[in-house]
């Protein structure tokens, strides 16, 4: 059995066409996906807003506003913040003319100046308003900052006028300085890791790669069966039972497939820093179970009494077809897959590629493993079904024709 | 050599158990096929086919394409199902799970059946491992097989780098490395150059001398004539004739072919020859007279006497007995087959 195991490994490793489809193709596809979607999450982020501050006497007198601007221009030290980048990137000029000149250069979103009553005013570059319209996020952010400042200043002024004793209370002063008084809500994350649009693509491509591992078992089983090739016929006539032939053959196909997806996983994680939720052991287990399902699907395809070229030709359409519902091909594919999962959950459960992708999602978004287990169970059920179906074909010792 | 093999087996099994087995094989023959019927849908591939092969024979299976030779072998080896009949190998009922019997059999299939991804050495070792578990034991057997087929210089070559003849030799080595007692050669010399063919045929004879019983199928009559001790001619799934070469030649009503070189152009020689009772067909080309005779004891003497009586002088005379090809064509017919 060891000899059969080693020979199967050698023959698969030395088979260029098998290696291209099972190893090179998924790696190339992963690289293309990373190249295409790596900036997807960046598009969701807001770069620091470049503004000009008119640093005149009014601004100097408006100490609270100046401190607010300084705070927004410094790196965020809040541990709950998604990143430490500042909200504003201010440049200071002496007067309004200089601010207008700076704005005319086109490098700034607008300029801020403070009037004699310490009220801030924001002037936007008209060209940006026209070109970006209402969807300009920096405009919304600036409006929100200034509204909040004016609102809070007005509130405190009113409180100081109507209830000056309040300001003698140290607890109230403390709440003002640590921000708890003005922050009635607390930011929490409902997922273990922050949502990311690009993750769907990477998980789908890894799931697709996993199902492509059917190629190994398909090629290996084709060389075992008496009615599929002269080589298989000769091996069938040897002095070894089917079990002694098939067990090491499938084990070798699984091992090689597992090694390949492991390389793909490490490639995505180490080279492109794709996040799998920090659960490496569970991820590797998921890959192992996924490849088991793929291997046994390959065994079933390999056992079909048709020429190898026909069987091999089935792998790509099956993998690509199933990947459609795992969201491999973009928003349409993702929406379709989600719709099927919502409306026809049993159909979604019958898609091993979707189950593999969902398993990666479960690892990334959920704290525990409760969401992962159903995916793995589904994949194991697939494996069992494929195994039984292939054994029913493979177990035959004799054939009506060759 | 057969006794040598039996002696070797004693290492693994006590002699008192071995003796009944050997007697059984001698009594029943190594191969015994009775009343075998195999159909491919409407086509009857084997029609109540019978075959008995004794230990130590080189048995030839002759037949045109589609006559059922390969089907018969595949049924015997339990790769194909069959509708009716019994198959006994080594005196035992052959069944798909009789791995003990399969381990005593070698097969050299008609189609090349080796791994294109493995080297010569790896291929032979793998196929040997289907019969011999011990890697240590295999090492010697594999080296012997490589030397036997003359592939010493090519042991690290993969099949795609070998010529057609060398691949055929590799195909043979994979089938015989485990030193089987019974070897099926299914047209092993197809598309092989004369040198390789000669090497393969000599190898088969050597295997037979070393104790293996051989079942050999081929289209090439001269090969079968050269190496087979007994021959079966089959067609349409039936055994049409069986016997030694001489016995088969005697089955047909064709005698020798005679070629006579006349000393001068004599048209009357052709007319004379055509009138002779034992001459089936006569042709003349210049001064060469060619005659095909019916089976008879003294065809040559009668022909030469008739020429002499007519005053026709002749020089060299050639007489060739009927070939197996003649027998084959006579029995199976001369129409073209697929």
mmCIF file with all atom_site columns, N, CA and C in Angstrom, chain A residues 3-4 7 10-12 14-16 223 226-227 230-242 244-245 396-402, chain B residues 38 40 74 77-82 96 99 102-103 107 109 111-115 117-118 122 126-127 129-131 133 138 158 171 174-175:
data_model
loop_
_atom_site.group_PDB
_atom_site.id
_atom_site.type_symbol
_atom_site.label_atom_id
_atom_site.label_alt_id
_atom_site.label_comp_id
_atom_site.label_asym_id
_atom_site.label_entity_id
_atom_site.label_seq_id
_atom_site.pdbx_PDB_ins_code
_atom_site.Cartn_x
_atom_site.Cartn_y
_atom_site.Cartn_z
_atom_site.occupancy
_atom_site.B_iso_or_equiv
_atom_site.pdbx_formal_charge
_atom_site.auth_seq_id
_atom_site.auth_comp_id
_atom_site.auth_asym_id
_atom_site.auth_atom_id
_atom_site.pdbx_PDB_model_num
ATOM 1   N N  . UNK A 1 3   ? 3.745   1.558   -1.408  1.00 0.00 ? 3   UNK A N  1
ATOM 2   C CA . UNK A 1 3   ? 4.254   1.759   -2.772  1.00 0.00 ? 3   UNK A CA 1
ATOM 3   C C  . UNK A 1 3   ? 3.196   2.436   -3.631  1.00 0.00 ? 3   UNK A C  1
ATOM 4   N N  . UNK A 1 4   ? 1.958   1.982   -3.523  1.00 0.00 ? 4   UNK A N  1
ATOM 5   C CA . UNK A 1 4   ? 0.876   2.596   -4.302  1.00 0.00 ? 4   UNK A CA 1
ATOM 6   C C  . UNK A 1 4   ? 0.699   4.062   -3.906  1.00 0.00 ? 4   UNK A C  1
ATOM 7   N N  . UNK A 1 7   ? 3.663   5.987   -5.343  1.00 0.00 ? 7   UNK A N  1
ATOM 8   C CA . UNK A 1 7   ? 3.562   6.062   -6.811  1.00 0.00 ? 7   UNK A CA 1
ATOM 9   C C  . UNK A 1 7   ? 2.460   7.037   -7.221  1.00 0.00 ? 7   UNK A C  1
ATOM 10  N N  . UNK A 1 10  ? 3.837   10.485  -6.779  1.00 0.00 ? 10  UNK A N  1
ATOM 11  C CA . UNK A 1 10  ? 4.814   10.804  -7.830  1.00 0.00 ? 10  UNK A CA 1
ATOM 12  C C  . UNK A 1 10  ? 4.116   11.096  -9.150  1.00 0.00 ? 10  UNK A C  1
ATOM 13  N N  . UNK A 1 11  ? 3.186   10.233  -9.517  1.00 0.00 ? 11  UNK A N  1
ATOM 14  C CA . UNK A 1 11  ? 2.542   10.401  -10.825 1.00 0.00 ? 11  UNK A CA 1
ATOM 15  C C  . UNK A 1 11  ? 1.728   11.693  -10.875 1.00 0.00 ? 11  UNK A C  1
ATOM 16  N N  . UNK A 1 12  ? 1.100   12.046  -9.772  1.00 0.00 ? 12  UNK A N  1
ATOM 17  C CA . UNK A 1 12  ? 0.310   13.284  -9.762  1.00 0.00 ? 12  UNK A CA 1
ATOM 18  C C  . UNK A 1 12  ? 1.206   14.518  -9.784  1.00 0.00 ? 12  UNK A C  1
ATOM 19  N N  . UNK A 1 14  ? 4.136   14.708  -11.012 1.00 0.00 ? 14  UNK A N  1
ATOM 20  C CA . UNK A 1 14  ? 4.824   14.822  -12.300 1.00 0.00 ? 14  UNK A CA 1
ATOM 21  C C  . UNK A 1 14  ? 3.866   15.058  -13.467 1.00 0.00 ? 14  UNK A C  1
ATOM 22  N N  . UNK A 1 15  ? 2.596   15.091  -13.180 1.00 0.00 ? 15  UNK A N  1
ATOM 23  C CA . UNK A 1 15  ? 1.613   15.302  -14.236 1.00 0.00 ? 15  UNK A CA 1
ATOM 24  C C  . UNK A 1 15  ? 1.377   16.806  -14.391 1.00 0.00 ? 15  UNK A C  1
ATOM 25  N N  . UNK A 1 16  ? 1.935   17.363  -15.444 1.00 0.00 ? 16  UNK A N  1
ATOM 26  C CA . UNK A 1 16  ? 1.911   18.825  -15.598 1.00 0.00 ? 16  UNK A CA 1
ATOM 27  C C  . UNK A 1 16  ? 0.493   19.383  -15.697 1.00 0.00 ? 16  UNK A C  1
ATOM 28  N N  . UNK A 1 223 ? -6.710  5.980   -13.271 1.00 0.00 ? 223 UNK A N  1
ATOM 29  C CA . UNK A 1 223 ? -5.595  5.056   -13.537 1.00 0.00 ? 223 UNK A CA 1
ATOM 30  C C  . UNK A 1 223 ? -5.711  3.765   -12.733 1.00 0.00 ? 223 UNK A C  1
ATOM 31  N N  . UNK A 1 226 ? -10.390 -0.729  -14.061 1.00 0.00 ? 226 UNK A N  1
ATOM 32  C CA . UNK A 1 226 ? -10.144 -1.619  -15.187 1.00 0.00 ? 226 UNK A CA 1
ATOM 33  C C  . UNK A 1 226 ? -10.824 -1.210  -16.469 1.00 0.00 ? 226 UNK A C  1
ATOM 34  N N  . UNK A 1 227 ? -11.912 -0.457  -16.371 1.00 0.00 ? 227 UNK A N  1
ATOM 35  C CA . UNK A 1 227 ? -12.672 -0.136  -17.579 1.00 0.00 ? 227 UNK A CA 1
ATOM 36  C C  . UNK A 1 227 ? -12.446 1.293   -18.070 1.00 0.00 ? 227 UNK A C  1
ATOM 37  N N  . UNK A 1 230 ? -6.098  1.395   -20.303 1.00 0.00 ? 230 UNK A N  1
ATOM 38  C CA . UNK A 1 230 ? -5.289  0.173   -20.326 1.00 0.00 ? 230 UNK A CA 1
ATOM 39  C C  . UNK A 1 230 ? -4.458  0.028   -19.046 1.00 0.00 ? 230 UNK A C  1
ATOM 40  N N  . UNK A 1 231 ? -3.982  1.160   -18.542 1.00 0.00 ? 231 UNK A N  1
ATOM 41  C CA . UNK A 1 231 ? -3.194  1.122   -17.305 1.00 0.00 ? 231 UNK A CA 1
ATOM 42  C C  . UNK A 1 231 ? -4.047  0.618   -16.141 1.00 0.00 ? 231 UNK A C  1
ATOM 43  N N  . UNK A 1 232 ? -5.269  1.136   -16.076 1.00 0.00 ? 232 UNK A N  1
ATOM 44  C CA . UNK A 1 232 ? -6.176  0.688   -15.022 1.00 0.00 ? 232 UNK A CA 1
ATOM 45  C C  . UNK A 1 232 ? -6.493  -0.782  -15.156 1.00 0.00 ? 232 UNK A C  1
ATOM 46  N N  . UNK A 1 233 ? -6.675  -1.224  -16.404 1.00 0.00 ? 233 UNK A N  1
ATOM 47  C CA . UNK A 1 233 ? -6.975  -2.644  -16.630 1.00 0.00 ? 233 UNK A CA 1
ATOM 48  C C  . UNK A 1 233 ? -5.828  -3.511  -16.129 1.00 0.00 ? 233 UNK A C  1
ATOM 49  N N  . UNK A 1 234 ? -4.615  -3.098  -16.448 1.00 0.00 ? 234 UNK A N  1
ATOM 50  C CA . UNK A 1 234 ? -3.464  -3.891  -16.032 1.00 0.00 ? 234 UNK A CA 1
ATOM 51  C C  . UNK A 1 234 ? -3.345  -3.931  -14.513 1.00 0.00 ? 234 UNK A C  1
ATOM 52  N N  . UNK A 1 235 ? -3.575  -2.786  -13.881 1.00 0.00 ? 235 UNK A N  1
ATOM 53  C CA . UNK A 1 235 ? -3.477  -2.738  -12.415 1.00 0.00 ? 235 UNK A CA 1
ATOM 54  C C  . UNK A 1 235 ? -4.567  -3.593  -11.772 1.00 0.00 ? 235 UNK A C  1
ATOM 55  N N  . UNK A 1 236 ? -5.728  -3.628  -12.427 1.00 0.00 ? 236 UNK A N  1
ATOM 56  C CA . UNK A 1 236 ? -6.832  -4.423  -11.881 1.00 0.00 ? 236 UNK A CA 1
ATOM 57  C C  . UNK A 1 236 ? -6.522  -5.913  -11.914 1.00 0.00 ? 236 UNK A C  1
ATOM 58  N N  . UNK A 1 237 ? -5.628  -6.304  -12.815 1.00 0.00 ? 237 UNK A N  1
ATOM 59  C CA . UNK A 1 237 ? -5.302  -7.723  -12.929 1.00 0.00 ? 237 UNK A CA 1
ATOM 60  C C  . UNK A 1 237 ? -4.231  -8.147  -11.939 1.00 0.00 ? 237 UNK A C  1
ATOM 61  N N  . UNK A 1 238 ? -3.682  -7.195  -11.210 1.00 0.00 ? 238 UNK A N  1
ATOM 62  C CA . UNK A 1 238 ? -2.620  -7.508  -10.259 1.00 0.00 ? 238 UNK A CA 1
ATOM 63  C C  . UNK A 1 238 ? -3.140  -8.271  -9.056  1.00 0.00 ? 238 UNK A C  1
ATOM 64  N N  . UNK A 1 239 ? -2.222  -8.694  -8.238  1.00 0.00 ? 239 UNK A N  1
ATOM 65  C CA . UNK A 1 239 ? -2.580  -9.519  -7.088  1.00 0.00 ? 239 UNK A CA 1
ATOM 66  C C  . UNK A 1 239 ? -2.936  -8.720  -5.855  1.00 0.00 ? 239 UNK A C  1
ATOM 67  N N  . UNK A 1 240 ? -3.581  -7.578  -6.043  1.00 0.00 ? 240 UNK A N  1
ATOM 68  C CA . UNK A 1 240 ? -3.976  -6.758  -4.892  1.00 0.00 ? 240 UNK A CA 1
ATOM 69  C C  . UNK A 1 240 ? -5.459  -6.482  -4.928  1.00 0.00 ? 240 UNK A C  1
ATOM 70  N N  . UNK A 1 241 ? -6.054  -6.432  -3.743  1.00 0.00 ? 241 UNK A N  1
ATOM 71  C CA . UNK A 1 241 ? -7.484  -6.172  -3.671  1.00 0.00 ? 241 UNK A CA 1
ATOM 72  C C  . UNK A 1 241 ? -7.760  -4.709  -4.035  1.00 0.00 ? 241 UNK A C  1
ATOM 73  N N  . UNK A 1 242 ? -9.019  -4.436  -4.358  1.00 0.00 ? 242 UNK A N  1
ATOM 74  C CA . UNK A 1 242 ? -9.421  -3.064  -4.699  1.00 0.00 ? 242 UNK A CA 1
ATOM 75  C C  . UNK A 1 242 ? -9.142  -2.115  -3.533  1.00 0.00 ? 242 UNK A C  1
ATOM 76  N N  . UNK A 1 244 ? -6.884  -2.316  -1.196  1.00 0.00 ? 244 UNK A N  1
ATOM 77  C CA . UNK A 1 244 ? -5.446  -2.032  -1.061  1.00 0.00 ? 244 UNK A CA 1
ATOM 78  C C  . UNK A 1 244 ? -4.959  -1.082  -2.147  1.00 0.00 ? 244 UNK A C  1
ATOM 79  N N  . UNK A 1 245 ? -5.698  -1.029  -3.229  1.00 0.00 ? 245 UNK A N  1
ATOM 80  C CA . UNK A 1 245 ? -5.324  -0.130  -4.319  1.00 0.00 ? 245 UNK A CA 1
ATOM 81  C C  . UNK A 1 245 ? -5.930  1.258   -4.106  1.00 0.00 ? 245 UNK A C  1
ATOM 82  N N  . UNK A 1 396 ? -16.672 -2.605  -8.286  1.00 0.00 ? 396 UNK A N  1
ATOM 83  C CA . UNK A 1 396 ? -16.840 -3.665  -9.277  1.00 0.00 ? 396 UNK A CA 1
ATOM 84  C C  . UNK A 1 396 ? -15.484 -4.229  -9.682  1.00 0.00 ? 396 UNK A C  1
ATOM 85  N N  . UNK A 1 397 ? -15.418 -5.552  -9.697  1.00 0.00 ? 397 UNK A N  1
ATOM 86  C CA . UNK A 1 397 ? -14.170 -6.215  -10.060 1.00 0.00 ? 397 UNK A CA 1
ATOM 87  C C  . UNK A 1 397 ? -14.140 -6.534  -11.549 1.00 0.00 ? 397 UNK A C  1
ATOM 88  N N  . UNK A 1 398 ? -15.334 -6.809  -12.096 1.00 0.00 ? 398 UNK A N  1
ATOM 89  C CA . UNK A 1 398 ? -15.410 -7.212  -13.498 1.00 0.00 ? 398 UNK A CA 1
ATOM 90  C C  . UNK A 1 398 ? -16.343 -6.284  -14.256 1.00 0.00 ? 398 UNK A C  1
ATOM 91  N N  . UNK A 1 399 ? -16.130 -6.228  -15.540 1.00 0.00 ? 399 UNK A N  1
ATOM 92  C CA . UNK A 1 399 ? -16.887 -5.296  -16.359 1.00 0.00 ? 399 UNK A CA 1
ATOM 93  C C  . UNK A 1 399 ? -17.507 -6.036  -17.545 1.00 0.00 ? 399 UNK A C  1
ATOM 94  N N  . UNK A 1 400 ? -18.644 -5.492  -18.000 1.00 0.00 ? 400 UNK A N  1
ATOM 95  C CA . UNK A 1 400 ? -19.299 -6.103  -19.161 1.00 0.00 ? 400 UNK A CA 1
ATOM 96  C C  . UNK A 1 400 ? -18.492 -5.845  -20.427 1.00 0.00 ? 400 UNK A C  1
ATOM 97  N N  . UNK A 1 401 ? -17.840 -4.690  -20.469 1.00 0.00 ? 401 UNK A N  1
ATOM 98  C CA . UNK A 1 401 ? -16.966 -4.380  -21.604 1.00 0.00 ? 401 UNK A CA 1
ATOM 99  C C  . UNK A 1 401 ? -15.884 -3.424  -21.134 1.00 0.00 ? 401 UNK A C  1
ATOM 100 N N  . UNK A 1 402 ? -14.825 -3.318  -21.921 1.00 0.00 ? 402 UNK A N  1
ATOM 101 C CA . UNK A 1 402 ? -13.699 -2.452  -21.537 1.00 0.00 ? 402 UNK A CA 1
ATOM 102 C C  . UNK A 1 402 ? -13.599 -1.281  -22.513 1.00 0.00 ? 402 UNK A C  1
ATOM 103 N N  . UNK B 2 38  ? -19.487 -15.358 -23.988 1.00 0.00 ? 38  UNK B N  1
ATOM 104 C CA . UNK B 2 38  ? -19.407 -13.938 -23.652 1.00 0.00 ? 38  UNK B CA 1
ATOM 105 C C  . UNK B 2 38  ? -20.079 -13.152 -24.767 1.00 0.00 ? 38  UNK B C  1
ATOM 106 N N  . UNK B 2 40  ? -21.303 -9.215  -26.168 1.00 0.00 ? 40  UNK B N  1
ATOM 107 C CA . UNK B 2 40  ? -21.360 -7.756  -26.087 1.00 0.00 ? 40  UNK B CA 1
ATOM 108 C C  . UNK B 2 40  ? -22.682 -7.362  -26.738 1.00 0.00 ? 40  UNK B C  1
ATOM 109 N N  . UNK B 2 74  ? -9.169  -11.747 -21.162 1.00 0.00 ? 74  UNK B N  1
ATOM 110 C CA . UNK B 2 74  ? -9.755  -10.899 -20.116 1.00 0.00 ? 74  UNK B CA 1
ATOM 111 C C  . UNK B 2 74  ? -10.805 -11.644 -19.299 1.00 0.00 ? 74  UNK B C  1
ATOM 112 N N  . UNK B 2 77  ? -8.901  -13.876 -16.916 1.00 0.00 ? 77  UNK B N  1
ATOM 113 C CA . UNK B 2 77  ? -8.298  -13.112 -15.819 1.00 0.00 ? 77  UNK B CA 1
ATOM 114 C C  . UNK B 2 77  ? -9.339  -12.391 -14.973 1.00 0.00 ? 77  UNK B C  1
ATOM 115 N N  . UNK B 2 78  ? -10.601 -12.636 -15.281 1.00 0.00 ? 78  UNK B N  1
ATOM 116 C CA . UNK B 2 78  ? -11.725 -12.106 -14.493 1.00 0.00 ? 78  UNK B CA 1
ATOM 117 C C  . UNK B 2 78  ? -11.848 -10.586 -14.566 1.00 0.00 ? 78  UNK B C  1
ATOM 118 N N  . UNK B 2 79  ? -11.414 -10.020 -15.689 1.00 0.00 ? 79  UNK B N  1
ATOM 119 C CA . UNK B 2 79  ? -11.622 -8.588  -15.873 1.00 0.00 ? 79  UNK B CA 1
ATOM 120 C C  . UNK B 2 79  ? -12.964 -8.342  -16.562 1.00 0.00 ? 79  UNK B C  1
ATOM 121 N N  . UNK B 2 80  ? -13.388 -9.320  -17.332 1.00 0.00 ? 80  UNK B N  1
ATOM 122 C CA . UNK B 2 80  ? -14.674 -9.216  -18.026 1.00 0.00 ? 80  UNK B CA 1
ATOM 123 C C  . UNK B 2 80  ? -15.662 -10.223 -17.453 1.00 0.00 ? 80  UNK B C  1
ATOM 124 N N  . UNK B 2 81  ? -16.904 -9.823  -17.426 1.00 0.00 ? 81  UNK B N  1
ATOM 125 C CA . UNK B 2 81  ? -17.954 -10.758 -17.032 1.00 0.00 ? 81  UNK B CA 1
ATOM 126 C C  . UNK B 2 81  ? -18.246 -11.688 -18.205 1.00 0.00 ? 81  UNK B C  1
ATOM 127 N N  . UNK B 2 82  ? -18.855 -12.813 -17.922 1.00 0.00 ? 82  UNK B N  1
ATOM 128 C CA . UNK B 2 82  ? -19.270 -13.707 -19.001 1.00 0.00 ? 82  UNK B CA 1
ATOM 129 C C  . UNK B 2 82  ? -20.576 -14.379 -18.608 1.00 0.00 ? 82  UNK B C  1
ATOM 130 N N  . UNK B 2 96  ? -12.883 -13.347 -9.299  1.00 0.00 ? 96  UNK B N  1
ATOM 131 C CA . UNK B 2 96  ? -12.265 -12.006 -9.252  1.00 0.00 ? 96  UNK B CA 1
ATOM 132 C C  . UNK B 2 96  ? -11.422 -11.769 -8.008  1.00 0.00 ? 96  UNK B C  1
ATOM 133 N N  . UNK B 2 99  ? -6.892  -13.524 -5.401  1.00 0.00 ? 99  UNK B N  1
ATOM 134 C CA . UNK B 2 99  ? -5.614  -12.807 -5.540  1.00 0.00 ? 99  UNK B CA 1
ATOM 135 C C  . UNK B 2 99  ? -4.428  -13.755 -5.422  1.00 0.00 ? 99  UNK B C  1
ATOM 136 N N  . UNK B 2 102 ? -4.028  -14.802 -8.895  1.00 0.00 ? 102 UNK B N  1
ATOM 137 C CA . UNK B 2 102 ? -3.575  -13.670 -9.723  1.00 0.00 ? 102 UNK B CA 1
ATOM 138 C C  . UNK B 2 102 ? -2.094  -13.386 -9.506  1.00 0.00 ? 102 UNK B C  1
ATOM 139 N N  . UNK B 2 103 ? -1.618  -13.669 -8.292  1.00 0.00 ? 103 UNK B N  1
ATOM 140 C CA . UNK B 2 103 ? -0.207  -13.408 -8.001  1.00 0.00 ? 103 UNK B CA 1
ATOM 141 C C  . UNK B 2 103 ? 0.714   -14.365 -8.759  1.00 0.00 ? 103 UNK B C  1
ATOM 142 N N  . UNK B 2 107 ? 0.780   -10.567 -16.976 1.00 0.00 ? 107 UNK B N  1
ATOM 143 C CA . UNK B 2 107 ? 0.039   -10.144 -18.168 1.00 0.00 ? 107 UNK B CA 1
ATOM 144 C C  . UNK B 2 107 ? 0.828   -9.067  -18.900 1.00 0.00 ? 107 UNK B C  1
ATOM 145 N N  . UNK B 2 109 ? -0.113  -6.741  -21.742 1.00 0.00 ? 109 UNK B N  1
ATOM 146 C CA . UNK B 2 109 ? -1.279  -6.408  -22.563 1.00 0.00 ? 109 UNK B CA 1
ATOM 147 C C  . UNK B 2 109 ? -0.909  -5.872  -23.938 1.00 0.00 ? 109 UNK B C  1
ATOM 148 N N  . UNK B 2 111 ? -2.151  -3.159  -25.412 1.00 0.00 ? 111 UNK B N  1
ATOM 149 C CA . UNK B 2 111 ? -1.873  -1.715  -25.340 1.00 0.00 ? 111 UNK B CA 1
ATOM 150 C C  . UNK B 2 111 ? -0.792  -1.459  -24.302 1.00 0.00 ? 111 UNK B C  1
ATOM 151 N N  . UNK B 2 112 ? 0.020   -0.457  -24.587 1.00 0.00 ? 112 UNK B N  1
ATOM 152 C CA . UNK B 2 112 ? 1.047   -0.093  -23.609 1.00 0.00 ? 112 UNK B CA 1
ATOM 153 C C  . UNK B 2 112 ? 0.350   0.375   -22.334 1.00 0.00 ? 112 UNK B C  1
ATOM 154 N N  . UNK B 2 113 ? 0.702   -0.262  -21.231 1.00 0.00 ? 113 UNK B N  1
ATOM 155 C CA . UNK B 2 113 ? 0.042   0.076   -19.963 1.00 0.00 ? 113 UNK B CA 1
ATOM 156 C C  . UNK B 2 113 ? 1.112   0.319   -18.905 1.00 0.00 ? 113 UNK B C  1
ATOM 157 N N  . UNK B 2 114 ? 1.769   1.467   -19.019 1.00 0.00 ? 114 UNK B N  1
ATOM 158 C CA . UNK B 2 114 ? 2.762   1.866   -18.015 1.00 0.00 ? 114 UNK B CA 1
ATOM 159 C C  . UNK B 2 114 ? 2.486   3.330   -17.660 1.00 0.00 ? 114 UNK B C  1
ATOM 160 N N  . UNK B 2 115 ? 3.055   3.767   -16.553 1.00 0.00 ? 115 UNK B N  1
ATOM 161 C CA . UNK B 2 115 ? 2.895   5.165   -16.141 1.00 0.00 ? 115 UNK B CA 1
ATOM 162 C C  . UNK B 2 115 ? 3.860   6.036   -16.948 1.00 0.00 ? 115 UNK B C  1
ATOM 163 N N  . UNK B 2 117 ? 4.535   8.950   -16.246 1.00 0.00 ? 117 UNK B N  1
ATOM 164 C CA . UNK B 2 117 ? 5.214   9.855   -15.299 1.00 0.00 ? 117 UNK B CA 1
ATOM 165 C C  . UNK B 2 117 ? 6.343   9.165   -14.529 1.00 0.00 ? 117 UNK B C  1
ATOM 166 N N  . UNK B 2 118 ? 6.430   7.841   -14.635 1.00 0.00 ? 118 UNK B N  1
ATOM 167 C CA . UNK B 2 118 ? 7.455   7.121   -13.869 1.00 0.00 ? 118 UNK B CA 1
ATOM 168 C C  . UNK B 2 118 ? 8.594   6.672   -14.777 1.00 0.00 ? 118 UNK B C  1
ATOM 169 N N  . UNK B 2 122 ? 11.062  2.714   -11.907 1.00 0.00 ? 122 UNK B N  1
ATOM 170 C CA . UNK B 2 122 ? 9.889   2.915   -11.038 1.00 0.00 ? 122 UNK B CA 1
ATOM 171 C C  . UNK B 2 122 ? 8.678   2.146   -11.554 1.00 0.00 ? 122 UNK B C  1
ATOM 172 N N  . UNK B 2 126 ? 6.880   -0.774  -9.502  1.00 0.00 ? 126 UNK B N  1
ATOM 173 C CA . UNK B 2 126 ? 5.482   -0.649  -9.091  1.00 0.00 ? 126 UNK B CA 1
ATOM 174 C C  . UNK B 2 126 ? 4.687   -1.882  -9.494  1.00 0.00 ? 126 UNK B C  1
ATOM 175 N N  . UNK B 2 127 ? 4.811   -2.287  -10.769 1.00 0.00 ? 127 UNK B N  1
ATOM 176 C CA . UNK B 2 127 ? 4.000   -3.436  -11.206 1.00 0.00 ? 127 UNK B CA 1
ATOM 177 C C  . UNK B 2 127 ? 4.422   -4.715  -10.489 1.00 0.00 ? 127 UNK B C  1
ATOM 178 N N  . UNK B 2 129 ? 5.352   -4.676  -7.446  1.00 0.00 ? 129 UNK B N  1
ATOM 179 C CA . UNK B 2 129 ? 4.799   -4.539  -6.086  1.00 0.00 ? 129 UNK B CA 1
ATOM 180 C C  . UNK B 2 129 ? 3.346   -4.992  -6.003  1.00 0.00 ? 129 UNK B C  1
ATOM 181 N N  . UNK B 2 130 ? 2.679   -5.102  -7.161  1.00 0.00 ? 130 UNK B N  1
ATOM 182 C CA . UNK B 2 130 ? 1.299   -5.612  -7.146  1.00 0.00 ? 130 UNK B CA 1
ATOM 183 C C  . UNK B 2 130 ? 1.272   -7.100  -6.809  1.00 0.00 ? 130 UNK B C  1
ATOM 184 N N  . UNK B 2 131 ? 2.448   -7.734  -6.880  1.00 0.00 ? 131 UNK B N  1
ATOM 185 C CA . UNK B 2 131 ? 2.519   -9.180  -6.638  1.00 0.00 ? 131 UNK B CA 1
ATOM 186 C C  . UNK B 2 131 ? 3.476   -9.527  -5.504  1.00 0.00 ? 131 UNK B C  1
ATOM 187 N N  . UNK B 2 133 ? 5.247   -8.083  -2.072  1.00 0.00 ? 133 UNK B N  1
ATOM 188 C CA . UNK B 2 133 ? 5.179   -7.007  -1.075  1.00 0.00 ? 133 UNK B CA 1
ATOM 189 C C  . UNK B 2 133 ? 6.556   -6.523  -0.624  1.00 0.00 ? 133 UNK B C  1
ATOM 190 N N  . UNK B 2 138 ? 11.843  -7.399  -4.070  1.00 0.00 ? 138 UNK B N  1
ATOM 191 C CA . UNK B 2 138 ? 11.541  -6.776  -5.365  1.00 0.00 ? 138 UNK B CA 1
ATOM 192 C C  . UNK B 2 138 ? 12.788  -6.222  -6.041  1.00 0.00 ? 138 UNK B C  1
ATOM 193 N N  . UNK B 2 158 ? 12.049  8.134   -18.695 1.00 0.00 ? 158 UNK B N  1
ATOM 194 C CA . UNK B 2 158 ? 10.592  8.007   -18.674 1.00 0.00 ? 158 UNK B CA 1
ATOM 195 C C  . UNK B 2 158 ? 10.130  7.507   -20.044 1.00 0.00 ? 158 UNK B C  1
ATOM 196 N N  . UNK B 2 171 ? 7.006   -2.713  -21.370 1.00 0.00 ? 171 UNK B N  1
ATOM 197 C CA . UNK B 2 171 ? 5.693   -3.321  -21.164 1.00 0.00 ? 171 UNK B CA 1
ATOM 198 C C  . UNK B 2 171 ? 5.840   -4.800  -20.786 1.00 0.00 ? 171 UNK B C  1
ATOM 199 N N  . UNK B 2 174 ? 7.344   -5.157  -17.164 1.00 0.00 ? 174 UNK B N  1
ATOM 200 C CA . UNK B 2 174 ? 6.352   -4.912  -16.103 1.00 0.00 ? 174 UNK B CA 1
ATOM 201 C C  . UNK B 2 174 ? 5.483   -6.138  -15.872 1.00 0.00 ? 174 UNK B C  1
ATOM 202 N N  . UNK B 2 175 ? 5.323   -6.944  -16.914 1.00 0.00 ? 175 UNK B N  1
ATOM 203 C CA . UNK B 2 175 ? 4.462   -8.120  -16.773 1.00 0.00 ? 175 UNK B CA 1
ATOM 204 C C  . UNK B 2 175 ? 5.154   -9.351  -16.250 1.00 0.00 ? 175 UNK B C  1
#
